[in-house]
Amino acid sequence: QSVLTQPPSVSGAPGQRVTISCTGSRSNIGAGYDVHWYQQFPGTAPKLLIYGNNNRPSGVPDRFSGSKSGTSASLAITGLQAEDEADYYCQSFDGRLRIFGTGTKVTVL
Amino acid sequence: QVQLQESGPGLVKPSGTLSLTCAVSGGYITSINWWSWVRQPPGRGLEWIGEIYQTGTTNYNPSLMSRVTMSVDKSKNQFSLKLTSVTAADTAVYYCARNVEPAFQFDHWGQGALVTVSS
């Protein structure tokens, strides 16, 4: 099954900038399909964080930003805060199915 | 504000059928959106199961296609999932979600329903 590959974990001190990569292939991200990002806290449903590669839904702080290039995408968190400690997933399309990234746990040191 | 709520048995026997319903409130299931099911095994990542449109048109994950059926009930403003021949590998939290055009992001999610497959 097609998957999007993310680093298992990233960490940073409060105030720092961290980035999470999402590596796909020519059949998904590289084919031009949009990438979306979700934030998930333990025991809760995912929440839409970024849609259409680089758009923030209303209410999402502007310290979260997304980008896409070639067969990969990235989520950046600038000015990391303790409340950002969570799991993050990218998501795209692969021609026949909607696919999620493997997930990244962000730890605030 | 659209809200989604899953309901159904929390325990299913092996080889049985998992059945869940997602009630939609604060919006109409007949709006121009697709409605999806996503699952998450304990401690693991997210897996898209499939989606359904108000007309009944469906798209399923090829890996589950032989066992999945989705349906929509416009009169009750809800949609449903059936997964047959379940095994312990189907134990997961099952989420219903709305995906919106044109980018089809999942913008609203239910709180999730834990379904355990065990005898």
Short mmCIF file of C-alpha atoms in Angstrom, two decimals:
data_model
loop_
_atom_site.label_atom_id
_atom_site.label_comp_id
_atom_site.label_asym_id
_atom_site.label_seq_id
_atom_site.Cartn_x
_atom_site.Cartn_y
_atom_site.Cartn_z
CA GLN A 1 0.00 0.00 0.00
CA SER A 2 1.21 3.48 -0.86
CA VAL A 3 2.42 5.46 2.12
CA LEU A 4 3.94 8.81 2.83
CA THR A 5 7.11 8.61 4.91
CA GLN A 6 7.65 10.88 7.90
CA PRO A 7 10.37 10.88 10.57
CA PRO A 8 9.13 9.03 13.67
CA SER A 9 10.02 11.90 15.94
CA VAL A 10 11.34 15.44 16.05
CA SER A 11 12.07 17.58 19.06
CA GLY A 12 12.93 21.15 19.91
CA ALA A 13 13.14 23.62 22.72
CA PRO A 14 10.41 26.18 23.27
CA GLY A 15 10.73 29.00 20.79
CA GLN A 16 12.69 26.97 18.27
CA ARG A 17 11.67 26.07 14.73
CA VAL A 18 11.08 22.44 13.81
CA THR A 19 10.18 20.91 10.48
CA ILE A 20 8.52 17.61 9.63
CA SER A 21 9.10 16.09 6.23
CA CYS A 22 6.60 14.02 4.27
CA THR A 23 8.17 12.04 1.44
CA GLY A 24 5.98 10.59 -1.27
CA SER A 25 6.43 9.53 -4.86
CA ARG A 26 5.49 10.39 -8.42
CA SER A 27 2.13 8.67 -7.99
CA ASN A 28 0.95 10.90 -5.15
CA ILE A 29 2.62 14.17 -4.11
CA GLY A 30 4.73 14.21 -7.26
CA ALA A 31 1.60 13.83 -9.39
CA GLY A 32 0.40 17.21 -8.15
CA TYR A 33 -2.07 16.09 -5.51
CA ASP A 34 -2.51 18.40 -2.56
CA VAL A 35 -0.98 17.67 0.85
CA HIS A 36 -2.81 18.24 4.11
CA TRP A 37 -1.56 18.09 7.69
CA TYR A 38 -3.28 16.99 10.88
CA GLN A 39 -2.44 17.36 14.56
CA GLN A 40 -3.49 14.66 17.00
CA PHE A 41 -3.31 14.63 20.78
CA PRO A 42 -3.47 11.31 22.67
CA GLY A 43 -6.97 9.94 22.89
CA THR A 44 -8.48 12.53 20.57
CA ALA A 45 -9.41 12.76 16.91
CA PRO A 46 -7.04 14.34 14.40
CA LYS A 47 -7.53 18.03 13.72
CA LEU A 48 -6.95 19.69 10.36
CA LEU A 49 -3.89 21.93 10.60
CA ILE A 50 -2.93 22.74 6.99
CA TYR A 51 -4.90 22.08 3.81
CA GLY A 52 -4.05 22.47 0.15
CA ASN A 53 -0.30 22.41 0.87
CA ASN A 54 -0.05 25.76 2.62
CA ASN A 55 -3.44 27.00 3.83
CA ARG A 56 -4.45 27.32 7.48
CA PRO A 57 -8.07 26.79 8.57
CA SER A 58 -9.54 29.53 10.71
CA GLY A 59 -8.20 29.37 14.24
CA VAL A 60 -4.89 27.67 13.46
CA PRO A 61 -1.97 29.81 14.66
CA ASP A 62 0.27 31.27 11.98
CA ARG A 63 3.31 29.59 13.53
CA PHE A 64 2.21 26.53 11.55
CA SER A 65 3.05 26.58 7.85
CA GLY A 66 3.20 24.07 5.02
CA SER A 67 5.11 23.75 1.80
CA LYS A 68 5.41 21.29 -1.06
CA SER A 69 8.08 20.63 -3.64
CA GLY A 70 8.44 17.76 -6.06
CA THR A 71 7.57 14.50 -4.34
CA SER A 72 7.78 15.89 -0.79
CA ALA A 73 6.07 18.27 1.56
CA SER A 74 6.99 19.85 4.88
CA LEU A 75 5.29 21.21 7.94
CA ALA A 76 7.11 23.90 9.89
CA ILE A 77 6.39 25.01 13.41
CA THR A 78 8.07 28.27 14.31
CA GLY A 79 8.19 29.49 17.88
CA LEU A 80 7.55 26.01 19.25
CA GLN A 81 5.28 25.94 22.29
CA ALA A 82 4.64 23.28 24.92
CA GLU A 83 1.08 22.88 23.65
CA ASP A 84 2.42 21.80 20.24
CA GLU A 85 3.58 18.46 21.65
CA ALA A 86 1.47 16.00 19.67
CA ASP A 87 1.48 13.62 16.73
CA TYR A 88 1.39 15.06 13.22
CA TYR A 89 0.27 13.34 10.02
CA CYS A 90 0.47 14.38 6.40
CA GLN A 91 -2.15 13.19 3.93
CA SER A 92 -2.54 13.14 0.16
CA PHE A 93 -4.04 11.13 -2.68
CA ASP A 94 -2.56 8.30 -4.73
CA GLY A 95 -4.86 8.02 -7.70
CA ARG A 96 -7.16 5.45 -6.13
CA LEU A 97 -6.94 6.04 -2.44
CA ARG A 98 -6.37 8.71 0.13
CA ILE A 99 -3.14 8.06 1.98
CA PHE A 100 -1.65 9.18 5.27
CA GLY A 101 1.89 9.67 6.37
CA THR A 102 3.48 7.38 8.93
CA GLY A 103 3.18 10.05 11.60
CA THR A 104 5.66 12.15 13.58
CA LYS A 105 5.73 12.73 17.29
CA VAL A 106 6.81 16.24 18.21
CA THR A 107 8.41 16.58 21.63
CA VAL A 108 8.98 19.94 23.27
CA LEU A 109 12.13 19.73 25.35
CA GLN B 1 -20.67 23.92 13.04
CA VAL B 2 -20.81 20.42 11.63
CA GLN B 3 -20.50 17.63 14.19
CA LEU B 4 -20.07 13.92 13.57
CA GLN B 5 -20.76 11.13 16.06
CA GLU B 6 -19.92 7.46 15.63
CA SER B 7 -22.00 4.73 17.22
CA GLY B 8 -22.01 0.96 17.20
CA PRO B 9 -20.88 -2.14 19.11
CA GLY B 10 -17.51 -1.86 20.78
CA LEU B 11 -16.85 -5.59 20.65
CA VAL B 12 -17.11 -7.87 17.62
CA LYS B 13 -16.29 -11.56 17.43
CA PRO B 14 -13.67 -12.83 14.97
CA SER B 15 -15.17 -13.62 11.55
CA GLY B 16 -18.11 -11.39 12.41
CA THR B 17 -19.22 -8.09 10.90
CA LEU B 18 -18.27 -4.68 12.24
CA SER B 19 -21.07 -2.13 11.87
CA LEU B 20 -20.80 1.56 12.65
CA THR B 21 -22.98 4.57 11.99
CA CYS B 22 -21.98 8.21 11.82
CA ALA B 23 -24.64 10.79 12.64
CA VAL B 24 -24.16 14.22 11.10
CA SER B 25 -25.49 17.31 12.85
CA GLY B 26 -25.16 21.01 12.15
CA GLY B 27 -25.12 20.30 8.42
CA TYR B 28 -26.67 18.15 5.75
CA ILE B 29 -25.29 14.92 4.43
CA THR B 30 -26.69 16.04 1.07
CA SER B 31 -24.25 18.94 0.92
CA ILE B 32 -21.43 18.91 -1.61
CA ASN B 33 -19.06 16.83 0.46
CA TRP B 34 -17.78 13.32 0.70
CA TRP B 35 -18.02 11.33 3.90
CA SER B 36 -15.21 9.02 4.97
CA TRP B 37 -14.20 6.38 7.45
CA VAL B 38 -10.65 6.34 8.83
CA ARG B 39 -9.27 3.91 11.38
CA GLN B 40 -6.31 3.87 13.75
CA PRO B 41 -5.09 0.66 15.42
CA PRO B 42 -3.89 1.18 18.98
CA GLY B 43 -0.55 2.97 19.01
CA ARG B 44 -0.37 3.15 15.23
CA GLY B 45 -1.08 5.49 12.34
CA LEU B 46 -4.15 6.44 10.35
CA GLU B 47 -5.64 4.33 7.55
CA TRP B 48 -8.33 5.53 5.15
CA ILE B 49 -11.07 2.94 4.70
CA GLY B 50 -13.23 4.63 2.11
CA GLU B 51 -15.68 7.41 1.29
CA ILE B 52 -19.25 7.87 0.13
CA TYR B 53 -21.14 10.67 -1.58
CA GLN B 54 -24.79 11.55 -1.03
CA THR B 55 -25.71 9.72 -4.23
CA GLY B 56 -24.30 6.50 -2.83
CA THR B 57 -21.18 6.60 -4.98
CA THR B 58 -18.30 5.02 -3.09
CA ASN B 59 -14.53 4.77 -3.23
CA TYR B 60 -12.84 2.12 -1.12
CA ASN B 61 -9.28 1.39 -0.05
CA PRO B 62 -8.22 -1.45 -2.37
CA SER B 63 -6.74 -3.34 0.57
CA LEU B 64 -10.17 -3.52 2.25
CA MET B 65 -12.47 -3.35 -0.74
CA SER B 66 -13.54 -7.00 -0.63
CA ARG B 67 -14.84 -6.62 2.93
CA VAL B 68 -16.20 -3.05 3.05
CA THR B 69 -19.65 -1.66 2.35
CA MET B 70 -20.68 1.94 2.96
CA SER B 71 -24.15 3.39 2.75
CA VAL B 72 -25.89 6.71 3.30
CA ASP B 73 -29.29 7.38 4.86
CA LYS B 74 -30.43 10.84 3.83
CA SER B 75 -33.60 10.70 5.91
CA LYS B 76 -31.56 10.22 9.07
CA ASN B 77 -28.64 12.42 7.97
CA GLN B 78 -26.17 9.63 8.64
CA PHE B 79 -23.86 7.21 6.88
CA SER B 80 -22.67 3.75 7.79
CA LEU B 81 -19.80 1.30 7.55
CA LYS B 82 -19.85 -2.48 7.44
CA LEU B 83 -16.66 -4.52 7.53
CA THR B 84 -17.03 -8.28 7.20
CA SER B 85 -14.85 -11.22 8.21
CA VAL B 86 -13.06 -9.23 10.89
CA THR B 87 -9.92 -10.39 12.67
CA ALA B 88 -7.87 -9.02 15.55
CA ALA B 89 -6.04 -6.87 12.98
CA ASP B 90 -9.25 -4.86 12.55
CA THR B 91 -9.17 -3.74 16.18
CA ALA B 92 -8.91 0.03 16.02
CA VAL B 93 -10.48 3.38 16.76
CA TYR B 94 -12.80 4.10 13.85
CA TYR B 95 -13.37 7.74 12.90
CA CYS B 96 -15.92 9.19 10.55
CA ALA B 97 -14.92 12.39 8.82
CA ARG B 98 -16.03 14.88 6.20
CA ASN B 99 -13.83 15.55 3.23
CA VAL B 100 -14.46 18.72 1.30
CA GLU B 101 -13.84 19.63 -2.30
CA PRO B 102 -11.80 20.65 -4.09
CA ALA B 103 -8.76 19.47 -2.13
CA PHE B 104 -10.64 16.78 -0.20
CA GLN B 105 -9.09 17.49 3.14
CA PHE B 106 -10.76 15.97 6.21
CA ASP B 107 -12.05 19.11 7.89
CA HIS B 108 -14.41 17.64 10.48
CA TRP B 109 -13.97 14.42 12.45
CA GLY B 110 -16.03 12.39 14.87
CA GLN B 111 -14.60 11.66 18.29
CA GLY B 112 -13.88 8.06 17.31
CA ALA B 113 -15.23 4.69 18.35
CA LEU B 114 -13.00 1.91 19.65
CA VAL B 115 -13.92 -1.46 18.17
CA THR B 116 -12.23 -4.53 19.58
CA VAL B 117 -12.29 -7.85 17.74
CA SER B 118 -12.14 -10.64 20.29
CA SER B 119 -13.97 -13.78 21.25
#
